[in-house]
C-alpha positions as a LaTeX table, in Angstrom:
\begin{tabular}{lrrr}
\hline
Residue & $x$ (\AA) & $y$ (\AA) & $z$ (\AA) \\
\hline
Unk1 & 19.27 & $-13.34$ & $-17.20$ \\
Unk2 & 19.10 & $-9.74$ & $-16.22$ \\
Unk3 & 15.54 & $-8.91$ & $-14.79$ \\
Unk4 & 14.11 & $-5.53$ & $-16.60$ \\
Unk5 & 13.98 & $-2.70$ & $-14.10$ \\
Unk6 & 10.57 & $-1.00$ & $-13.96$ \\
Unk7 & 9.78 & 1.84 & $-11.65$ \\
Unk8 & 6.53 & 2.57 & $-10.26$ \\
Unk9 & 5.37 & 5.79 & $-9.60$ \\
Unk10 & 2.36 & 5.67 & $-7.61$ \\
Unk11 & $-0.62$ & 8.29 & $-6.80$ \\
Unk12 & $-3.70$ & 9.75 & $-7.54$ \\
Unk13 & $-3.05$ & 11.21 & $-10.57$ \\
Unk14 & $-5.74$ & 13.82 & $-9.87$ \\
Unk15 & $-5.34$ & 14.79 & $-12.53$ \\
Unk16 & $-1.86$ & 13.77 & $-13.66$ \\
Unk17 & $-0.01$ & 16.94 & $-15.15$ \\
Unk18 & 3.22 & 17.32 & $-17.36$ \\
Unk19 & 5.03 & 17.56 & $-14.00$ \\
Unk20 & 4.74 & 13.93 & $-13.27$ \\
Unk21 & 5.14 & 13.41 & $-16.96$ \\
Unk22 & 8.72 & 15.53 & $-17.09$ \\
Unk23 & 9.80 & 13.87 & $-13.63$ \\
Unk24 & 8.86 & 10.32 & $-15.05$ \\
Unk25 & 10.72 & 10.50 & $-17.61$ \\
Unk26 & 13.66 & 12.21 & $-16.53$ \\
Unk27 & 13.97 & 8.93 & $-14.63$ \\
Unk28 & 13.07 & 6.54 & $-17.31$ \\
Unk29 & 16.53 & 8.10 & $-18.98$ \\
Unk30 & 18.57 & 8.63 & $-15.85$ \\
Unk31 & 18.17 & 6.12 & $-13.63$ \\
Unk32 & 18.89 & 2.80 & $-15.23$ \\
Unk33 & 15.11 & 2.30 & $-15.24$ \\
Unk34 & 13.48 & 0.42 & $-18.35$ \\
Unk35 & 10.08 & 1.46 & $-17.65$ \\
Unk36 & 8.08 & 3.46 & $-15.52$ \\
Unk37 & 4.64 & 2.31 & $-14.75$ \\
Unk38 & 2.15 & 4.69 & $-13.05$ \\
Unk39 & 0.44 & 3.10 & $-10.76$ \\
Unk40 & $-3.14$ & 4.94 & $-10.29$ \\
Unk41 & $-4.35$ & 4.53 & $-6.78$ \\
Unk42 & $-7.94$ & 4.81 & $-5.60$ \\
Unk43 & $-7.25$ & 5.51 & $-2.32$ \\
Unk44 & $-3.87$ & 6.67 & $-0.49$ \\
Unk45 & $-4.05$ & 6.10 & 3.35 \\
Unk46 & $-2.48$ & 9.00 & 4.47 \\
Unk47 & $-4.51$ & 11.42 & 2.14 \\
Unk48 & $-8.09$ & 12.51 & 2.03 \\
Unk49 & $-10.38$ & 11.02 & $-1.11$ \\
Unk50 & $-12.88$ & 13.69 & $-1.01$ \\
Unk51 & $-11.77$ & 15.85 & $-4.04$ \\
Unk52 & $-10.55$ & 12.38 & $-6.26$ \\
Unk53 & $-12.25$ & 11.97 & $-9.40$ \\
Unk54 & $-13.83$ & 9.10 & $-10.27$ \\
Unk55 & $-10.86$ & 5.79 & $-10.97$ \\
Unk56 & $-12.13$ & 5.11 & $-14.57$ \\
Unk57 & $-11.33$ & 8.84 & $-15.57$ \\
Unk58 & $-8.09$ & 9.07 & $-13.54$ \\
Unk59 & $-6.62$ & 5.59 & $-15.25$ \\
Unk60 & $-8.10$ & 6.61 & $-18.83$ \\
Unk61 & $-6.25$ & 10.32 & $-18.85$ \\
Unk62 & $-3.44$ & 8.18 & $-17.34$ \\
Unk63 & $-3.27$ & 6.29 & $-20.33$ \\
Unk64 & $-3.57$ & 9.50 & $-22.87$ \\
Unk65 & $-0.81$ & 11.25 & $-21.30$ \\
Unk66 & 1.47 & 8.39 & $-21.38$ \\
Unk67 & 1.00 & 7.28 & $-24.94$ \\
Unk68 & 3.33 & 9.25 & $-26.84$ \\
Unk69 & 6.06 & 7.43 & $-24.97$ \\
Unk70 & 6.73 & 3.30 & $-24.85$ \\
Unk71 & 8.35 & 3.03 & $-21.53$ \\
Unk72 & 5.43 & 4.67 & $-19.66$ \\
Unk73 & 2.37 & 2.29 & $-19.21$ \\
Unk74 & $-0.21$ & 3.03 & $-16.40$ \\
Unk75 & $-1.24$ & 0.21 & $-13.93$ \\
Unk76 & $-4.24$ & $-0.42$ & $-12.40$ \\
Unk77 & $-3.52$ & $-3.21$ & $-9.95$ \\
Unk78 & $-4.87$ & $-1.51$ & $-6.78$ \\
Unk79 & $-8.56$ & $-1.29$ & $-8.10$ \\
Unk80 & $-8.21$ & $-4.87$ & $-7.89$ \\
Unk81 & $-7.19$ & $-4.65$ & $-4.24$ \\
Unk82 & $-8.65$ & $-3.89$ & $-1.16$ \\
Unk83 & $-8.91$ & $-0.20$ & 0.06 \\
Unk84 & $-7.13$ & 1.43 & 1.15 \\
Unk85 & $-4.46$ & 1.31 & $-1.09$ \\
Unk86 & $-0.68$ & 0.33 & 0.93 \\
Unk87 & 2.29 & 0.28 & $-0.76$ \\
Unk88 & 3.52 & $-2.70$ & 0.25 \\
Unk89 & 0.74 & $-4.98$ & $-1.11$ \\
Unk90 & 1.01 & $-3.26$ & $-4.26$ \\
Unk91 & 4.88 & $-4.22$ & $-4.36$ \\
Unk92 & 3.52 & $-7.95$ & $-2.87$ \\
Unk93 & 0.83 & $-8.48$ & $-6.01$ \\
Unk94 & 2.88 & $-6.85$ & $-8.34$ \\
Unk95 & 6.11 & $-9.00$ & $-7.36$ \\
Unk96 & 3.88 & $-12.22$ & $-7.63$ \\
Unk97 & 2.16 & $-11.21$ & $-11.05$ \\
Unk98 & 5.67 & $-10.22$ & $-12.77$ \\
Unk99 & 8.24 & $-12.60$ & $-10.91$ \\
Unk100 & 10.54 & $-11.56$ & $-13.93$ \\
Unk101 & 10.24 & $-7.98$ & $-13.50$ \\
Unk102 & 12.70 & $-5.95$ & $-10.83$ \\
Unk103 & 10.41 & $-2.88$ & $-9.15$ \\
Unk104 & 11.62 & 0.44 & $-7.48$ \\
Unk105 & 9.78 & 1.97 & $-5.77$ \\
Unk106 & 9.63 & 5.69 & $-6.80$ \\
Unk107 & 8.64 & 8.91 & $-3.46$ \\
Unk108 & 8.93 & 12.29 & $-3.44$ \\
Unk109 & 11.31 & 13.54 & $-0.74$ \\
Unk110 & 8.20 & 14.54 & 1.11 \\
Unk111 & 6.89 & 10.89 & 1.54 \\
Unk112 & 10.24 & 9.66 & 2.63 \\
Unk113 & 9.96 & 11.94 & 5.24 \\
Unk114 & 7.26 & 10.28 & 6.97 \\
Unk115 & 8.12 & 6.70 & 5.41 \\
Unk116 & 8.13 & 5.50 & 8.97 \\
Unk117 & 4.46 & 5.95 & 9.40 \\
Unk118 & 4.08 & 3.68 & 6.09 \\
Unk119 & 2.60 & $-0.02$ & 6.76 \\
Unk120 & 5.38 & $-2.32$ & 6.59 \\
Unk121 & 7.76 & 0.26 & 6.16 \\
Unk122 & 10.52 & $-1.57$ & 7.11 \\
Unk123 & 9.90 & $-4.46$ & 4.83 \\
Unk124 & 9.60 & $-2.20$ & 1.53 \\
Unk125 & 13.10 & $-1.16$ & 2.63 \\
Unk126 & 14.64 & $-4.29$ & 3.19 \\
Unk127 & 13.19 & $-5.51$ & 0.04 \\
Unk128 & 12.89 & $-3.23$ & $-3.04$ \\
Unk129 & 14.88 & $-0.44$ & $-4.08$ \\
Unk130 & 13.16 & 3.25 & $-3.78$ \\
Unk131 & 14.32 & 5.93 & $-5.76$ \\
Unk132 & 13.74 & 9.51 & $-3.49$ \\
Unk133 & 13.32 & 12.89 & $-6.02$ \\
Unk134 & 13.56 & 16.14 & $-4.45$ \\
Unk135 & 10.46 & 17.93 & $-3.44$ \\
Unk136 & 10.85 & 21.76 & $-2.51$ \\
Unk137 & 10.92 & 22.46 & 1.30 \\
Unk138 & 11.49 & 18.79 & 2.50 \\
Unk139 & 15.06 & 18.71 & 2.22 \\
Unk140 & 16.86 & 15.07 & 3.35 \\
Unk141 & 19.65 & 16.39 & 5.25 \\
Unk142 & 21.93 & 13.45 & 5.73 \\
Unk143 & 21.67 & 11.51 & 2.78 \\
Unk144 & 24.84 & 9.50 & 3.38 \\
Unk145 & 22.65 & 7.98 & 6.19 \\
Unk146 & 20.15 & 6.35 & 3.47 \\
Unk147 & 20.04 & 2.38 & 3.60 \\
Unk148 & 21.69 & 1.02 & 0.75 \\
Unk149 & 18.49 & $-0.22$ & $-0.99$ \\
Unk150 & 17.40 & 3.87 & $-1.23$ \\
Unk151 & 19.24 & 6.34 & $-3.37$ \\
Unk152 & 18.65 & 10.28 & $-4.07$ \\
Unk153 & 18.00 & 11.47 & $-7.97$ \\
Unk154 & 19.08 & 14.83 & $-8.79$ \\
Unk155 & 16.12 & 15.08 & $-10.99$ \\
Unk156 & 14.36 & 18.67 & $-11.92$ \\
Unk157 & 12.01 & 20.11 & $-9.32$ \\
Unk158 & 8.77 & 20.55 & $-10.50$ \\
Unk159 & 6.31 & 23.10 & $-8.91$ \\
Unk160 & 3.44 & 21.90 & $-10.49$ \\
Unk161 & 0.54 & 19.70 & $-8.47$ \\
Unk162 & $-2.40$ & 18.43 & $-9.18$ \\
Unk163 & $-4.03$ & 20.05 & $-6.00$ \\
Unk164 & $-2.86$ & 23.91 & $-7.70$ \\
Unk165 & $-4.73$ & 22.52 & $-11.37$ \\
Unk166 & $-8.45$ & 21.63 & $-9.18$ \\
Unk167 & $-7.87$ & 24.96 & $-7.25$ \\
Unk168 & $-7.39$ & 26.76 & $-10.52$ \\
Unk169 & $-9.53$ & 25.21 & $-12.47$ \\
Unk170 & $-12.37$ & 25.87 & $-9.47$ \\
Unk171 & $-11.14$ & 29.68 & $-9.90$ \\
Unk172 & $-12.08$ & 30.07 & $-13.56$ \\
Unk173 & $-7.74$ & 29.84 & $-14.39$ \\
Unk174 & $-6.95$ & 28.78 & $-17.70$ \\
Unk175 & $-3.55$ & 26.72 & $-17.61$ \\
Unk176 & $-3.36$ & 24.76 & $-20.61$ \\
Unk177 & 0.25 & 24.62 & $-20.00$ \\
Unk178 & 0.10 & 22.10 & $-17.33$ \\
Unk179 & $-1.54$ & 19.41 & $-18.72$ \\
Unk180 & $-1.57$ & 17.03 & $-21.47$ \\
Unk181 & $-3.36$ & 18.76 & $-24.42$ \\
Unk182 & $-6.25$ & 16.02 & $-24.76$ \\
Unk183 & $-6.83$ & 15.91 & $-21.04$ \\
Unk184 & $-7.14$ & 19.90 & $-20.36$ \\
Unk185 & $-9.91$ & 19.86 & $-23.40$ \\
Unk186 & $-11.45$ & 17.45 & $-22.08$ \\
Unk187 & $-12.03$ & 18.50 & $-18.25$ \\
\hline
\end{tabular}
């Protein structure tokens, strides 16, 4: 039997904005994924967790965004886990939770980048497939050179982050634009 293909898309989600939401499911439809879970992560090793709102609040507007659409569903294994959050544990406990279930691993061009300064780096390659978008000035350059477990997606560019939505919110900005309805009324 054919294992179901779920991709995770891991991050703060801080807040998450209709740029992870269009990129998601660009690859829900393009990729030959059946789902893509969002993986909420308390803390990310290589970034700073001074400016994350609280978990609860990051998982809940997770789970408002996402509801319009059944092949999204937001996962909060890593509060479970020890911090900080590495990838490859995440891929370990989610692995032995859903033996049925086949993960990819879903990075923005930037992350694959510096993949080599990811724990276990090597492993994740050898034993998961990771899906690489494009991210606007970090370029792969020789993507013939990829090992054959990682691909490239010609998915849409999206200039929105969540660290431009804090700084403008901060400012006194209104951009309802870039975020869920129910989640920019209620911040």
């Amino acid at each position: 039997m054919k294992k179901r293909k779920i991709g995770l898309f891991s991050g703060s989600f801080n807040p998450i904005h209709n740029g992870h939401l269009i990129l998601a499911n660009y690859l829900c439809e393009y990729e030959g994924l059946d789902e893509i879970w969002f993986v909420v992560s308390p803390h990310n090793p290589l970034k700073s967790s001074d400016s994350l709102l609280n978990n609860e609040i990051r998982l809940r507007w997770v789970e408002q965004a996402i509801a319009p659409y059944c092949r999204f569903r937001a996962c909060d294994i890593e509060f479970e886990m020890p911090l900080p959050s590495y990838t490859i544990d995440t891929l370990g406990a989610l692995t032995e939770r859903y033996p049925e279930l086949e993960f990819t691993l879903i990075i923005g061009s930037d992350n694959w980048l510096c993949f080599e300064q990811w724990k276990d780096f090597q492993r994740i390659i050898d034993n998961y497939q990771i899906l690489i978008y494009p991210r606007k000035g970090f370029s792969i350059t020789e993507p013939n050179a990829l090992p054959d477990t990682v691909r490239l997606t010609c998915a849409p560019q999206i200039e929105i982050s969540s660290s431009f939505i804090r700084e403008a919110k901060a400012a006194g900005k209104a951009v309802p634009f870039f975020l869920p309805a129910a989640i920019y009324e209620e911040w």
